[in-house]
XYZ file of C-alpha atoms in Angstrom:
140
model
C 29.656 -16.323 -10.975
C 29.143 -12.347 -10.271
C 28.168 -13.095 -6.755
C 31.947 -14.951 -6.452
C 33.913 -11.999 -8.292
C 31.372 -9.120 -5.017
C 32.274 -11.481 -2.811
C 35.874 -10.736 -3.682
C 35.553 -7.108 -4.379
C 34.337 -6.987 -0.805
C 36.976 -9.004 0.828
C 39.270 -7.045 -1.087
C 38.037 -3.849 -0.045
C 37.702 -5.054 3.968
C 41.164 -5.949 3.732
C 42.178 -2.868 1.893
C 39.642 -0.429 4.702
C 41.822 -2.722 7.780
C 45.372 -1.838 5.795
C 44.480 1.392 5.119
C 42.914 1.404 8.841
C 45.969 -0.155 10.893
C 48.176 2.164 8.901
C 46.927 5.117 10.087
C 46.668 3.976 13.724
C 50.601 3.863 13.707
C 51.206 6.643 11.737
C 48.944 8.172 14.550
C 51.359 6.658 17.252
C 54.634 7.272 15.769
C 52.925 10.698 15.452
C 51.758 11.673 18.973
C 55.289 10.066 20.617
C 56.685 11.761 18.574
C 55.561 14.886 19.563
C 55.186 14.079 23.144
C 58.930 13.510 22.913
C 59.387 17.057 21.589
C 57.756 17.828 23.993
C 59.508 16.715 27.200
C 62.565 17.887 25.860
C 61.601 21.339 24.763
C 60.107 22.470 28.326
C 62.786 20.783 29.750
C 65.499 23.574 27.516
C 62.787 25.542 28.696
C 62.926 25.664 32.173
C 66.616 26.255 31.578
C 66.608 29.496 29.508
C 63.863 30.812 32.692
C 65.909 29.954 35.437
C 69.308 31.472 33.375
C 66.665 34.846 32.145
C 65.937 35.390 35.670
C 69.783 34.916 37.130
C 70.794 37.407 34.056
C 67.901 39.642 35.505
C 69.870 39.926 38.711
C 72.855 39.426 37.327
C 71.411 42.965 35.684
C 70.391 45.353 38.662
C 73.893 44.031 39.846
C 75.354 46.342 37.567
C 72.696 48.713 38.027
C 74.048 49.083 40.884
C 77.324 50.142 40.629
C 76.989 52.444 37.941
C 77.350 55.775 39.375
C 78.358 59.840 37.566
C 81.450 59.738 39.712
C 83.894 59.397 38.115
C 86.367 58.220 40.966
C 84.468 55.692 41.475
C 83.709 54.299 38.365
C 86.801 53.795 37.264
C 87.821 52.029 40.969
C 84.724 49.629 39.881
C 85.584 49.182 36.013
C 86.598 46.515 36.433
C 83.578 44.444 37.938
C 81.484 46.543 35.582
C 83.275 43.999 33.075
C 83.085 40.494 34.793
C 79.980 41.860 34.941
C 79.169 42.738 30.930
C 81.199 39.015 30.477
C 78.776 37.575 32.653
C 75.612 38.755 30.899
C 76.712 38.262 27.308
C 77.805 34.652 29.267
C 74.351 34.411 29.566
C 73.185 35.620 26.753
C 74.679 33.385 24.902
C 73.506 30.114 26.909
C 69.959 31.597 26.062
C 70.180 32.227 22.507
C 71.965 28.576 21.554
C 69.424 26.648 24.131
C 66.143 29.420 21.624
C 68.229 27.882 18.694
C 68.066 23.950 20.271
C 64.267 24.139 20.821
C 64.295 25.414 16.974
C 66.148 22.685 15.653
C 64.172 19.955 18.181
C 61.050 21.882 16.876
C 61.667 20.847 12.773
C 62.875 18.090 13.819
C 59.622 15.263 11.409
C 61.476 11.803 12.370
C 62.455 9.816 15.950
C 65.562 9.797 14.482
C 66.153 13.167 13.875
C 64.631 14.060 17.244
C 68.010 11.454 18.433
C 70.343 13.216 16.410
C 69.428 16.311 17.293
C 69.251 15.012 21.376
C 72.745 14.226 20.639
C 73.978 16.287 19.426
C 73.162 18.932 21.997
C 74.257 16.325 25.146
C 77.290 16.331 22.989
C 78.069 20.788 22.998
C 76.758 21.006 26.640
C 79.788 18.426 28.154
C 82.008 20.002 25.923
C 84.533 22.254 28.675
C 85.617 25.276 27.255
C 89.402 25.231 27.479
C 91.798 27.730 25.869
C 94.359 26.145 24.676
C 97.518 27.852 24.628
C 99.341 28.977 22.249
C 102.346 27.000 20.465
C 105.426 29.602 21.287
C 104.956 28.119 25.005
C 107.114 26.027 25.635
C 106.892 22.546 27.915
C 103.226 22.111 27.400
């Protein structure tokens, strides 16, 4: 009778060991898949950030070429300098947005959350920014 108890305890222990091992393998595979997906998305965002930073550096060097102490020249090129300033601010905003997306992606714990962030990211990128006409404009 004790032999039957030992065999059932041994069978239960082996079964528990196998189930626990299978669950650990599934958890490890899911974790690895999530990390690979995060890495893929963040790599593409980091490439975009690098491209934008190069573009930002080019704009800053172009702006530095236009800076002068001559008051008359400064007055004549002020619209160009304002254009450079607005372009620089736009690019810096894009860089901040992409860095925020990277931090959101890195903080995601599940594949479902990662997909939600990716879908939200794609939606934000495709929405064009346009100015709305004031309501007093007739005919629109």
